[in-house]
Amino acid sequence: MDECGGLVEHLFRQEAGRLTSGLVRRLGPAQFELAEECVQDSLVRALKLWPHQGTPPNPAGWLATTAHRLALDRLRRRSTLQRIHADLAGLVRLAAEPATPADALDDQLAMMFGACHPALNREAQVALTLKVVCGFSTAEIARAFLAEETAIAQRIVRAKRCLRDDNVPIAVPPEAELPARLDAVLQVIYLLFNEGYSAHAGDDLVRHDLCEEALRLSRLLASRQDTGLPKAHALVALMFFHASRLPARQNGAGDLLRLADQDRSLWDRRLMFAGLRHLDQASEGAELTTFHLEAGIAAIHAQADSDEATNWAMVLGLYDQLMAIAPTPVIALNRAVAVMRVHGVATGMRQLEPLKPSLDGLYLYHSVRADFHTRLGQIACAEREYTAALSCPCSEPERRFLQCRLAALQR
Amino acid sequence: MPQFMLILFEKPGDFASMSPDQIQKVIEKYGSWGARMAQENRMVGGHKLTEDGGRKLDRSGAKVAVTDGPYAEAKEVVGGIYILRAKDYAEATELAKTCPHIDYGRIEVREIDFMGQPEPA
């Protein structure tokens, strides 16, 4: 125990997520409010007591015991007053199970599957997952997605109401229903990671806590028999590879560095090896998913000593497969870069033209065009494209990057 | 060394809407402060008081009237106390300024009067 009462970073947030998930699972989605109140109250009690009594040796256990005791008390009180059958059933379930964090692992997974209900749209699934499973506050979620706090709050209220009305069971679905729901869960986790990896606006390029949360959740999935399918491992691998590059993604001033310009000695090799281990497990299945292919591409980059040494032909092959199973304009854009590396700039440039209608508002599209023009010595065109990129929405570090490239051309 | 009581005042319901991360940061602040006080051998003790109004006792004539404290309507209540060792009020108030509680409510510092008796260790 740390003498200064030091707690593991984000412990309270993670425990809040675990405990809320656990209470919702035992008591049902009709008791969302009760679950959240009891968890918040247990955190506030810690705040009032620990400064005087010191941090307990098992902070998570203390919080769990407190939250469960509060829930039991409130259910008993309600039952006495109203004699509602559902409350009594919940009371019995709650009293019967121990309040240790040990069994909380399954609670969070169950809640994730509950939150990724097909009746909810993707935004609602993400918001609900972050709030109930991950312990984020409404304000924190709003900041992550640059939405208004009230909008997020409403989204969550509606999502909860939907689950309550449909009486959604909070459990990992039976095997027959697992595949469809698992896909949704994996998508939500990937969305979460992407938001953290490359925040769409604001001062920070990377929101590390979102990336960590995504990794934590996906590893939870991958660790289990029923949900640890090869595609779950593929997603974990993909995120580990991206995460391994994070230390090199920005320079000291917080400016963005492209893959080609990154100091690869800063890439975290432990994370890379973890990615390779999961990629190995991902290859044991018959199903080839986009996560497999994206992980494969990331693995090639991760293992290359330099941009020049990268096996771009192999990267291109994987992008071709991606385009075959799930074509999107952004994948096509990334593929164009690989084409440029393998077949030359002119060929690469030809891949970009058809993408204009769909990607015109994306700064990355214009940034890639500008880069291609620069390689061809077409400076005026490059300047035009960087200027177009700057008129698109992007984060502050991305903006500075574009301005820097533009200035370099004009020197 | 003289001892001083820090009386911590607070408004009820202050922390209800804090996020888990924020709550953790506050606890860590108190934890660091408490550890520092202990390390400097200044911390004699501290107590949190229960969140009810307590009881007020007043003699009125022959009887002692007992009433519930004003917690429900109160704007401000005593949440707890700390007892610290300090050589004088100047030192005690400087220590009190570093107590994290000052970010959330006011603090009153009062010297404990041992009336010439030997101070407890």
Short mmCIF file of C-alpha atoms in Angstrom, two decimals:
data_model
loop_
_atom_site.label_atom_id
_atom_site.label_comp_id
_atom_site.label_asym_id
_atom_site.label_seq_id
_atom_site.Cartn_x
_atom_site.Cartn_y
_atom_site.Cartn_z
CA MET A 1 0.00 0.00 0.00
CA ASP A 2 1.34 3.35 -1.02
CA GLU A 3 2.06 5.51 2.05
CA CYS A 4 0.74 8.56 0.25
CA GLY A 5 -2.55 6.79 -0.44
CA GLY A 6 -1.65 6.77 -4.11
CA LEU A 7 -4.27 5.03 -6.22
CA VAL A 8 -3.85 3.39 -9.61
CA GLU A 9 -4.72 5.94 -12.29
CA HIS A 10 -8.39 5.86 -13.26
CA LEU A 11 -9.09 3.26 -10.53
CA PHE A 12 -12.25 5.06 -9.45
CA ARG A 13 -13.51 5.41 -12.99
CA GLN A 14 -12.89 1.72 -13.74
CA GLU A 15 -14.40 0.57 -10.47
CA ALA A 16 -17.43 2.79 -11.11
CA GLY A 17 -17.86 1.03 -14.45
CA ARG A 18 -17.38 -2.42 -12.93
CA LEU A 19 -19.72 -1.83 -10.02
CA THR A 20 -22.47 -0.21 -12.09
CA SER A 21 -22.30 -3.05 -14.61
CA GLY A 22 -22.49 -5.56 -11.79
CA LEU A 23 -25.49 -3.97 -10.14
CA VAL A 24 -27.36 -3.57 -13.43
CA ARG A 25 -26.67 -7.18 -14.29
CA ARG A 26 -28.05 -8.43 -10.99
CA LEU A 27 -30.96 -6.04 -10.70
CA GLY A 28 -31.93 -5.52 -14.33
CA PRO A 29 -31.97 -2.45 -16.58
CA ALA A 30 -35.04 -1.14 -14.75
CA GLN A 31 -32.71 -0.32 -11.86
CA PHE A 32 -30.15 1.72 -13.77
CA GLU A 33 -30.75 4.80 -11.63
CA LEU A 34 -30.43 2.89 -8.40
CA ALA A 35 -27.23 1.23 -9.58
CA GLU A 36 -25.63 4.52 -10.60
CA GLU A 37 -26.69 6.29 -7.38
CA CYS A 38 -25.27 3.56 -5.18
CA VAL A 39 -21.98 3.56 -7.03
CA GLN A 40 -21.65 7.36 -6.99
CA ASP A 41 -22.54 7.41 -3.28
CA SER A 42 -19.86 4.83 -2.53
CA LEU A 43 -17.27 7.02 -4.30
CA VAL A 44 -18.39 10.10 -2.37
CA ARG A 45 -18.20 8.15 0.89
CA ALA A 46 -14.63 7.23 0.07
CA LEU A 47 -13.95 10.90 -0.54
CA LYS A 48 -15.32 11.86 2.87
CA LEU A 49 -13.81 9.02 4.86
CA TRP A 50 -10.42 8.13 3.43
CA PRO A 51 -8.84 11.55 4.09
CA HIS A 52 -9.40 10.85 7.77
CA GLN A 53 -9.00 7.09 7.94
CA GLY A 54 -6.44 6.64 5.23
CA THR A 55 -6.81 4.74 1.97
CA PRO A 56 -7.87 1.15 2.74
CA PRO A 57 -5.52 -1.67 1.67
CA ASN A 58 -8.07 -2.88 -0.89
CA PRO A 59 -9.70 0.27 -2.31
CA ALA A 60 -11.68 -1.60 -4.99
CA GLY A 61 -13.03 -4.08 -2.44
CA TRP A 62 -14.03 -1.26 -0.10
CA LEU A 63 -15.96 0.48 -2.88
CA ALA A 64 -17.66 -2.75 -3.96
CA THR A 65 -18.75 -3.65 -0.44
CA THR A 66 -20.03 -0.14 0.16
CA ALA A 67 -21.96 0.05 -3.12
CA HIS A 68 -23.57 -3.35 -2.54
CA ARG A 69 -24.53 -2.48 1.01
CA LEU A 70 -26.14 0.75 -0.17
CA ALA A 71 -28.07 -1.08 -2.89
CA LEU A 72 -29.31 -3.70 -0.43
CA ASP A 73 -30.41 -0.98 2.00
CA ARG A 74 -32.30 0.94 -0.64
CA LEU A 75 -33.99 -2.11 -2.09
CA ARG A 76 -35.07 -3.24 1.37
CA ARG A 77 -36.49 0.19 2.11
CA ARG A 78 -38.35 0.26 -1.19
CA SER A 79 -39.66 -3.26 -0.77
CA THR A 80 -40.97 -2.50 2.66
CA LEU A 81 -42.84 0.48 1.34
CA GLN A 82 -44.09 -0.89 -1.95
CA ARG A 83 -43.67 -4.67 -1.81
CA ILE A 84 -42.68 -4.80 -5.45
CA HIS A 85 -41.90 -8.32 -6.53
CA ALA A 86 -39.08 -7.33 -8.82
CA ASP A 87 -37.28 -5.50 -6.04
CA LEU A 88 -37.48 -8.50 -3.78
CA ALA A 89 -36.10 -10.73 -6.48
CA GLY A 90 -33.25 -8.29 -6.99
CA LEU A 91 -32.71 -8.16 -3.25
CA VAL A 92 -32.35 -11.91 -3.06
CA ARG A 93 -29.92 -12.03 -5.99
CA LEU A 94 -27.87 -9.20 -4.55
CA ALA A 95 -27.71 -10.63 -1.07
CA ALA A 96 -26.73 -14.06 -2.35
CA GLU A 97 -23.68 -12.97 -4.31
CA PRO A 98 -20.49 -11.68 -2.73
CA ALA A 99 -19.51 -8.13 -3.45
CA THR A 100 -15.91 -8.82 -4.50
CA PRO A 101 -14.51 -7.38 -7.71
CA ALA A 102 -13.42 -10.88 -8.73
CA ASP A 103 -16.65 -11.75 -10.47
CA ALA A 104 -17.04 -8.24 -11.85
CA LEU A 105 -15.20 -9.16 -15.06
CA ASP A 106 -18.23 -10.89 -16.47
CA ASP A 107 -20.54 -8.10 -15.35
CA GLN A 108 -18.81 -5.56 -17.56
CA LEU A 109 -18.87 -7.89 -20.55
CA ALA A 110 -22.54 -8.62 -19.98
CA MET A 111 -23.28 -4.91 -19.76
CA MET A 112 -21.30 -4.26 -22.96
CA PHE A 113 -23.45 -6.76 -24.82
CA GLY A 114 -26.55 -5.22 -23.28
CA ALA A 115 -25.43 -1.74 -24.27
CA CYS A 116 -24.74 -2.80 -27.86
CA HIS A 117 -28.37 -3.69 -28.40
CA PRO A 118 -29.51 -3.56 -32.03
CA ALA A 119 -32.38 -1.23 -31.16
CA LEU A 120 -29.87 1.48 -30.25
CA ASN A 121 -27.92 3.39 -32.88
CA ARG A 122 -24.11 3.29 -32.80
CA GLU A 123 -23.77 6.68 -31.04
CA ALA A 124 -26.13 5.58 -28.30
CA GLN A 125 -24.31 2.27 -27.94
CA VAL A 126 -20.98 4.05 -27.51
CA ALA A 127 -22.33 6.62 -25.04
CA LEU A 128 -24.05 3.98 -22.92
CA THR A 129 -20.99 1.72 -22.94
CA LEU A 130 -18.74 4.56 -21.83
CA LYS A 131 -21.11 5.64 -19.08
CA VAL A 132 -22.19 2.36 -17.56
CA VAL A 133 -19.34 -0.03 -18.45
CA CYS A 134 -16.39 2.31 -18.32
CA GLY A 135 -17.45 4.74 -15.60
CA PHE A 136 -17.03 7.89 -17.64
CA SER A 137 -19.07 10.88 -16.54
CA THR A 138 -21.45 12.54 -18.99
CA ALA A 139 -19.13 15.54 -19.12
CA GLU A 140 -16.14 13.36 -19.98
CA ILE A 141 -18.05 11.61 -22.78
CA ALA A 142 -19.21 14.95 -24.16
CA ARG A 143 -15.62 16.17 -24.24
CA ALA A 144 -14.39 13.02 -25.95
CA PHE A 145 -16.89 13.32 -28.77
CA LEU A 146 -17.08 17.10 -28.81
CA ALA A 147 -20.81 17.02 -28.25
CA GLU A 148 -22.93 19.02 -25.85
CA GLU A 149 -23.24 17.50 -22.40
CA THR A 150 -27.02 17.80 -22.53
CA ALA A 151 -27.12 15.94 -25.85
CA ILE A 152 -25.06 13.09 -24.41
CA ALA A 153 -27.20 13.01 -21.26
CA GLN A 154 -30.37 12.76 -23.35
CA ARG A 155 -28.84 10.09 -25.55
CA ILE A 156 -28.03 8.00 -22.49
CA VAL A 157 -31.44 8.49 -20.90
CA ARG A 158 -33.16 7.38 -24.10
CA ALA A 159 -30.86 4.39 -24.47
CA LYS A 160 -31.57 3.25 -20.92
CA ARG A 161 -35.29 3.68 -21.43
CA CYS A 162 -35.09 1.57 -24.58
CA LEU A 163 -33.30 -1.26 -22.77
CA ARG A 164 -35.74 -1.07 -19.90
CA ASP A 165 -38.81 -1.09 -22.13
CA ASP A 166 -37.51 -3.99 -24.20
CA ASN A 167 -36.53 -5.76 -20.98
CA VAL A 168 -33.11 -6.48 -22.41
CA PRO A 169 -31.27 -9.17 -20.48
CA ILE A 170 -27.89 -7.95 -19.32
CA ALA A 171 -25.83 -11.01 -20.14
CA VAL A 172 -23.51 -12.37 -22.76
CA PRO A 173 -26.05 -13.64 -25.33
CA PRO A 174 -26.51 -17.38 -26.03
CA GLU A 175 -24.12 -18.81 -28.62
CA ALA A 176 -26.57 -18.50 -31.50
CA GLU A 177 -26.97 -14.74 -30.99
CA LEU A 178 -23.36 -14.09 -30.12
CA PRO A 179 -21.89 -13.39 -33.56
CA ALA A 180 -24.16 -10.45 -34.45
CA ARG A 181 -23.89 -8.85 -31.04
CA LEU A 182 -20.14 -9.45 -30.82
CA ASP A 183 -19.63 -7.56 -34.07
CA ALA A 184 -21.43 -4.55 -32.62
CA VAL A 185 -19.37 -4.71 -29.44
CA LEU A 186 -16.12 -4.91 -31.42
CA GLN A 187 -17.20 -1.96 -33.55
CA VAL A 188 -17.99 0.15 -30.49
CA ILE A 189 -14.63 -0.66 -28.96
CA TYR A 190 -12.84 0.20 -32.22
CA LEU A 191 -14.75 3.49 -32.44
CA LEU A 192 -13.68 4.27 -28.94
CA PHE A 193 -10.05 3.55 -29.77
CA ASN A 194 -10.14 5.65 -32.92
CA GLU A 195 -11.58 8.58 -31.04
CA GLY A 196 -8.76 8.35 -28.55
CA TYR A 197 -6.06 7.72 -31.15
CA SER A 198 -6.92 10.66 -33.27
CA ALA A 199 -9.25 13.12 -31.64
CA HIS A 200 -11.26 14.93 -34.27
CA ALA A 201 -10.72 18.40 -32.96
CA GLY A 202 -9.37 20.22 -29.95
CA ASP A 203 -5.91 20.70 -28.53
CA ASP A 204 -4.89 17.10 -27.99
CA LEU A 205 -4.23 14.72 -30.83
CA VAL A 206 -4.40 11.66 -28.62
CA ARG A 207 -6.75 10.87 -25.76
CA HIS A 208 -4.73 8.13 -24.10
CA ASP A 209 -7.40 7.18 -21.61
CA LEU A 210 -9.85 6.29 -24.40
CA CYS A 211 -7.23 4.14 -26.13
CA GLU A 212 -6.43 2.39 -22.87
CA GLU A 213 -10.09 1.81 -22.17
CA ALA A 214 -10.61 0.29 -25.62
CA LEU A 215 -7.63 -2.01 -25.17
CA ARG A 216 -8.81 -3.04 -21.73
CA LEU A 217 -12.30 -3.94 -22.95
CA SER A 218 -11.12 -5.82 -26.01
CA ARG A 219 -8.62 -7.82 -23.98
CA LEU A 220 -11.46 -8.72 -21.63
CA LEU A 221 -13.38 -10.10 -24.63
CA ALA A 222 -10.37 -11.91 -26.06
CA SER A 223 -9.60 -13.59 -22.74
CA ARG A 224 -12.81 -15.60 -22.66
CA GLN A 225 -13.75 -18.85 -24.38
CA ASP A 226 -17.11 -17.71 -25.70
CA THR A 227 -16.14 -14.20 -26.87
CA GLY A 228 -12.44 -14.73 -27.61
CA LEU A 229 -13.02 -15.47 -31.29
CA PRO A 230 -10.18 -14.89 -33.74
CA LYS A 231 -11.67 -11.55 -34.80
CA ALA A 232 -11.57 -10.31 -31.22
CA HIS A 233 -7.86 -11.15 -31.11
CA ALA A 234 -7.44 -9.41 -34.46
CA LEU A 235 -8.93 -6.23 -32.99
CA VAL A 236 -6.67 -6.45 -29.95
CA ALA A 237 -3.65 -6.94 -32.21
CA LEU A 238 -4.63 -3.97 -34.37
CA MET A 239 -4.96 -1.69 -31.37
CA PHE A 240 -1.72 -2.89 -29.81
CA PHE A 241 0.13 -2.05 -33.05
CA HIS A 242 -1.39 1.42 -33.24
CA ALA A 243 -0.70 2.00 -29.55
CA SER A 244 2.93 0.92 -29.99
CA ARG A 245 3.43 3.85 -32.36
CA LEU A 246 1.87 6.46 -30.08
CA PRO A 247 5.10 7.53 -28.37
CA ALA A 248 6.49 8.59 -31.76
CA ARG A 249 3.38 10.17 -33.19
CA GLN A 250 4.02 13.65 -31.91
CA ASN A 251 7.25 15.53 -31.39
CA GLY A 252 8.17 17.44 -28.25
CA ALA A 253 6.10 20.43 -29.30
CA GLY A 254 3.03 18.26 -29.79
CA ASP A 255 3.24 18.46 -33.56
CA LEU A 256 2.02 15.60 -35.70
CA LEU A 257 4.57 13.30 -37.34
CA ARG A 258 3.61 11.14 -40.29
CA LEU A 259 4.47 7.45 -40.28
CA ALA A 260 7.39 8.06 -42.64
CA ASP A 261 8.89 10.73 -40.36
CA GLN A 262 8.52 8.96 -37.01
CA ASP A 263 11.50 7.92 -34.91
CA ARG A 264 10.89 4.18 -34.89
CA SER A 265 13.18 3.64 -31.92
CA LEU A 266 10.41 5.25 -29.88
CA TRP A 267 7.86 2.62 -30.88
CA ASP A 268 6.95 0.51 -27.86
CA ARG A 269 8.26 -2.96 -28.63
CA ARG A 270 6.41 -4.61 -25.74
CA LEU A 271 3.10 -3.49 -27.20
CA MET A 272 4.23 -4.60 -30.62
CA PHE A 273 5.04 -8.11 -29.37
CA ALA A 274 1.71 -8.24 -27.57
CA GLY A 275 0.11 -7.36 -30.90
CA LEU A 276 1.99 -10.13 -32.67
CA ARG A 277 0.89 -12.69 -30.07
CA HIS A 278 -2.75 -11.74 -30.56
CA LEU A 279 -2.33 -11.69 -34.34
CA ASP A 280 -1.07 -15.26 -34.06
CA GLN A 281 -4.23 -16.28 -32.22
CA ALA A 282 -6.35 -14.35 -34.71
CA SER A 283 -4.97 -16.41 -37.57
CA GLU A 284 -6.43 -19.62 -36.15
CA GLY A 285 -9.90 -19.08 -37.52
CA ALA A 286 -11.56 -19.49 -40.89
CA GLU A 287 -13.20 -16.07 -40.88
CA LEU A 288 -11.22 -13.23 -42.41
CA THR A 289 -12.44 -9.91 -41.09
CA THR A 290 -11.44 -6.29 -41.70
CA PHE A 291 -9.77 -6.38 -38.28
CA HIS A 292 -7.53 -9.22 -39.48
CA LEU A 293 -6.50 -7.30 -42.58
CA GLU A 294 -5.97 -3.98 -40.79
CA ALA A 295 -3.97 -5.77 -38.11
CA GLY A 296 -1.88 -7.41 -40.81
CA ILE A 297 -1.12 -4.03 -42.38
CA ALA A 298 -0.26 -2.56 -39.00
CA ALA A 299 2.00 -5.53 -38.28
CA ILE A 300 3.96 -4.98 -41.50
CA HIS A 301 4.56 -1.32 -40.58
CA ALA A 302 5.41 -2.22 -37.00
CA GLN A 303 8.10 -4.66 -38.05
CA ALA A 304 9.72 -2.50 -40.74
CA ASP A 305 12.92 -0.70 -39.75
CA SER A 306 12.06 2.31 -41.84
CA ASP A 307 9.52 3.66 -44.25
CA GLU A 308 11.71 2.64 -47.20
CA ALA A 309 12.24 -0.87 -45.80
CA THR A 310 8.49 -1.48 -45.52
CA ASN A 311 7.09 -4.28 -47.65
CA TRP A 312 4.68 -2.02 -49.48
CA ALA A 313 3.74 -4.73 -51.97
CA MET A 314 2.42 -6.85 -49.13
CA VAL A 315 0.64 -3.83 -47.66
CA LEU A 316 -0.99 -3.20 -51.03
CA GLY A 317 -2.09 -6.83 -51.26
CA LEU A 318 -3.84 -6.53 -47.90
CA TYR A 319 -5.52 -3.26 -48.92
CA ASP A 320 -6.76 -5.02 -52.06
CA GLN A 321 -8.34 -7.69 -49.87
CA LEU A 322 -9.86 -5.01 -47.63
CA MET A 323 -11.40 -3.30 -50.65
CA ALA A 324 -12.81 -6.67 -51.70
CA ILE A 325 -14.68 -7.34 -48.47
CA ALA A 326 -15.46 -3.88 -47.08
CA PRO A 327 -14.65 -1.05 -49.44
CA THR A 328 -14.78 2.46 -48.00
CA PRO A 329 -13.41 5.73 -49.39
CA VAL A 330 -10.94 6.05 -46.51
CA ILE A 331 -9.57 2.55 -47.12
CA ALA A 332 -9.30 3.43 -50.80
CA LEU A 333 -7.34 6.54 -49.81
CA ASN A 334 -4.89 4.53 -47.73
CA ARG A 335 -4.62 2.00 -50.53
CA ALA A 336 -3.73 4.80 -52.93
CA VAL A 337 -0.69 5.61 -50.79
CA ALA A 338 0.39 1.97 -51.00
CA VAL A 339 -0.15 2.01 -54.77
CA MET A 340 2.05 5.09 -55.01
CA ARG A 341 4.83 3.29 -53.15
CA VAL A 342 4.64 0.19 -55.31
CA HIS A 343 3.71 1.53 -58.75
CA GLY A 344 4.81 5.15 -58.64
CA VAL A 345 3.21 8.53 -58.04
CA ALA A 346 1.38 8.85 -61.35
CA THR A 347 -0.44 5.56 -60.81
CA GLY A 348 -1.12 6.49 -57.23
CA MET A 349 -2.54 9.83 -58.27
CA ARG A 350 -4.99 8.09 -60.63
CA GLN A 351 -6.42 6.20 -57.63
CA LEU A 352 -7.22 9.49 -55.92
CA GLU A 353 -9.39 11.13 -58.56
CA PRO A 354 -12.52 8.97 -58.18
CA LEU A 355 -12.45 9.57 -54.43
CA LYS A 356 -12.97 13.31 -54.69
CA PRO A 357 -16.76 13.36 -54.38
CA SER A 358 -16.77 11.37 -51.15
CA LEU A 359 -13.59 12.70 -49.53
CA ASP A 360 -13.59 16.35 -50.54
CA GLY A 361 -14.34 17.49 -46.98
CA LEU A 362 -11.64 15.32 -45.39
CA TYR A 363 -8.37 17.12 -44.69
CA LEU A 364 -6.48 13.85 -45.05
CA TYR A 365 -7.57 13.46 -48.68
CA HIS A 366 -6.20 16.85 -49.66
CA SER A 367 -3.09 16.28 -47.58
CA VAL A 368 -2.35 13.06 -49.48
CA ARG A 369 -2.99 14.77 -52.84
CA ALA A 370 -0.67 17.59 -51.80
CA ASP A 371 2.03 15.06 -50.93
CA PHE A 372 1.69 13.33 -54.31
CA HIS A 373 1.86 16.68 -56.15
CA THR A 374 4.99 17.57 -54.17
CA ARG A 375 6.65 14.32 -55.21
CA LEU A 376 5.83 15.14 -58.84
CA GLY A 377 7.31 18.63 -58.42
CA GLN A 378 3.88 20.22 -58.98
CA ILE A 379 4.30 22.86 -56.29
CA ALA A 380 1.39 25.11 -57.21
CA CYS A 381 -1.01 22.15 -57.14
CA ALA A 382 0.46 21.02 -53.82
CA GLU A 383 -0.07 24.49 -52.33
CA ARG A 384 -3.66 24.47 -53.52
CA GLU A 385 -4.28 21.10 -51.90
CA TYR A 386 -2.75 22.07 -48.53
CA THR A 387 -4.90 25.19 -48.56
CA ALA A 388 -7.96 23.07 -49.28
CA ALA A 389 -6.97 20.76 -46.43
CA LEU A 390 -6.78 23.71 -44.04
CA SER A 391 -10.36 24.64 -44.82
CA CYS A 392 -11.50 21.22 -43.54
CA PRO A 393 -12.17 20.44 -39.87
CA CYS A 394 -9.22 18.96 -37.97
CA SER A 395 -7.45 19.04 -34.59
CA GLU A 396 -4.91 21.70 -33.65
CA PRO A 397 -1.84 19.48 -34.11
CA GLU A 398 -3.13 18.42 -37.53
CA ARG A 399 -3.69 22.07 -38.45
CA ARG A 400 -0.15 22.99 -37.45
CA PHE A 401 1.17 20.08 -39.49
CA LEU A 402 -0.63 21.28 -42.62
CA GLN A 403 0.50 24.87 -42.12
CA CYS A 404 4.05 23.66 -41.69
CA ARG A 405 3.97 21.65 -44.96
CA LEU A 406 2.45 24.61 -46.78
CA ALA A 407 5.09 26.97 -45.45
CA ALA A 408 7.85 24.57 -46.47
CA LEU A 409 6.61 24.68 -50.06
CA GLN A 410 6.54 28.44 -50.10
CA ARG A 411 10.11 28.87 -48.91
CA MET B 1 4.73 21.15 20.93
CA PRO B 2 1.36 22.99 20.93
CA GLN B 3 -1.56 21.39 19.16
CA PHE B 4 -4.15 23.04 16.98
CA MET B 5 -7.55 21.85 15.90
CA LEU B 6 -8.61 22.46 12.30
CA ILE B 7 -12.39 22.65 12.19
CA LEU B 8 -13.56 21.83 8.66
CA PHE B 9 -16.78 23.45 7.45
CA GLU B 10 -18.56 22.34 4.32
CA LYS B 11 -21.83 22.67 2.44
CA PRO B 12 -23.89 19.48 2.12
CA GLY B 13 -24.13 17.82 -1.30
CA ASP B 14 -20.92 19.34 -2.60
CA PHE B 15 -19.55 16.23 -4.26
CA ALA B 16 -22.69 14.62 -5.69
CA SER B 17 -21.97 15.53 -9.30
CA MET B 18 -18.22 14.95 -9.43
CA SER B 19 -16.91 12.38 -11.91
CA PRO B 20 -15.11 9.27 -10.61
CA ASP B 21 -11.81 10.62 -11.91
CA GLN B 22 -12.34 13.97 -10.15
CA ILE B 23 -13.23 12.24 -6.89
CA GLN B 24 -10.10 10.13 -7.10
CA LYS B 25 -7.95 13.21 -7.65
CA VAL B 26 -9.40 14.88 -4.56
CA ILE B 27 -8.75 11.77 -2.46
CA GLU B 28 -5.17 11.69 -3.74
CA LYS B 29 -4.71 15.31 -2.71
CA TYR B 30 -5.87 14.53 0.83
CA GLY B 31 -3.75 11.40 0.84
CA SER B 32 -0.60 13.31 -0.08
CA TRP B 33 -1.30 16.00 2.45
CA GLY B 34 -2.01 13.51 5.21
CA ALA B 35 1.15 11.59 4.41
CA ARG B 36 3.20 14.78 4.52
CA MET B 37 1.71 15.75 7.89
CA ALA B 38 2.48 12.29 9.24
CA GLN B 39 6.01 12.37 7.86
CA GLU B 40 6.65 15.75 9.54
CA ASN B 41 5.22 14.29 12.74
CA ARG B 42 2.49 16.89 12.79
CA MET B 43 -0.61 14.73 12.48
CA VAL B 44 -2.09 13.95 15.88
CA GLY B 45 -5.38 12.71 14.44
CA GLY B 46 -8.53 13.52 12.58
CA HIS B 47 -12.15 12.56 12.51
CA LYS B 48 -14.99 12.78 10.10
CA LEU B 49 -18.33 13.62 11.70
CA THR B 50 -21.54 11.87 10.69
CA GLU B 51 -23.79 13.64 8.24
CA ASP B 52 -26.72 14.33 10.44
CA GLY B 53 -27.50 17.47 12.36
CA GLY B 54 -26.33 16.02 15.62
CA ARG B 55 -28.06 17.10 18.80
CA LYS B 56 -28.19 20.44 20.56
CA LEU B 57 -28.49 20.55 24.32
CA ASP B 58 -29.69 23.60 26.23
CA ARG B 59 -30.78 23.93 29.80
CA SER B 60 -34.14 25.63 29.97
CA GLY B 61 -35.17 25.90 33.57
CA ALA B 62 -35.27 22.53 35.29
CA LYS B 63 -34.91 20.44 32.16
CA VAL B 64 -32.25 20.00 29.52
CA ALA B 65 -33.81 20.49 26.12
CA VAL B 66 -32.46 18.27 23.37
CA THR B 67 -33.16 19.29 19.80
CA ASP B 68 -31.99 17.95 16.49
CA GLY B 69 -29.22 19.92 14.90
CA PRO B 70 -29.96 22.15 11.94
CA TYR B 71 -28.49 19.85 9.28
CA ALA B 72 -31.46 19.74 6.91
CA GLU B 73 -31.75 23.52 6.52
CA ALA B 74 -28.14 24.32 7.23
CA LYS B 75 -26.10 26.01 4.58
CA GLU B 76 -22.90 25.00 6.29
CA VAL B 77 -21.96 22.23 8.69
CA VAL B 78 -18.86 20.94 10.44
CA GLY B 79 -17.73 17.95 8.42
CA GLY B 80 -14.74 16.90 10.47
CA ILE B 81 -11.60 17.92 12.31
CA TYR B 82 -7.84 17.45 12.15
CA ILE B 83 -5.43 17.96 15.05
CA LEU B 84 -1.94 19.07 14.09
CA ARG B 85 1.24 19.89 15.96
CA ALA B 86 2.62 23.38 15.29
CA LYS B 87 4.75 25.78 17.24
CA ASP B 88 2.34 28.67 17.03
CA TYR B 89 -0.70 30.05 15.24
CA ALA B 90 1.45 31.38 12.41
CA GLU B 91 2.77 27.91 11.70
CA ALA B 92 -0.63 26.29 12.22
CA THR B 93 -2.38 28.60 9.77
CA GLU B 94 0.32 28.04 7.18
CA LEU B 95 -0.29 24.30 7.52
CA ALA B 96 -4.05 24.80 7.35
CA LYS B 97 -3.61 26.71 4.09
CA THR B 98 -2.12 23.55 2.55
CA CYS B 99 -5.00 21.34 3.68
CA PRO B 100 -7.02 20.33 0.56
CA HIS B 101 -10.23 21.07 2.44
CA ILE B 102 -9.70 24.78 1.83
CA ASP B 103 -10.66 24.21 -1.82
CA TYR B 104 -14.09 22.96 -0.78
CA GLY B 105 -15.00 24.82 2.41
CA ARG B 106 -13.66 27.07 5.11
CA ILE B 107 -11.37 26.09 7.99
CA GLU B 108 -11.23 27.44 11.52
CA VAL B 109 -8.00 26.99 13.44
CA ARG B 110 -8.09 26.91 17.26
CA GLU B 111 -5.25 26.13 19.63
CA ILE B 112 -5.86 23.31 22.09
CA ASP B 113 -5.45 24.53 25.65
CA PHE B 114 -3.65 22.06 27.90
CA MET B 115 -3.68 24.64 30.69
CA GLY B 116 -0.10 24.10 31.73
CA GLN B 117 -0.39 20.32 31.90
CA PRO B 118 2.20 18.28 29.98
CA GLU B 119 1.07 17.89 26.39
CA PRO B 120 0.29 14.40 25.18
CA ALA B 121 3.17 13.01 23.14
#
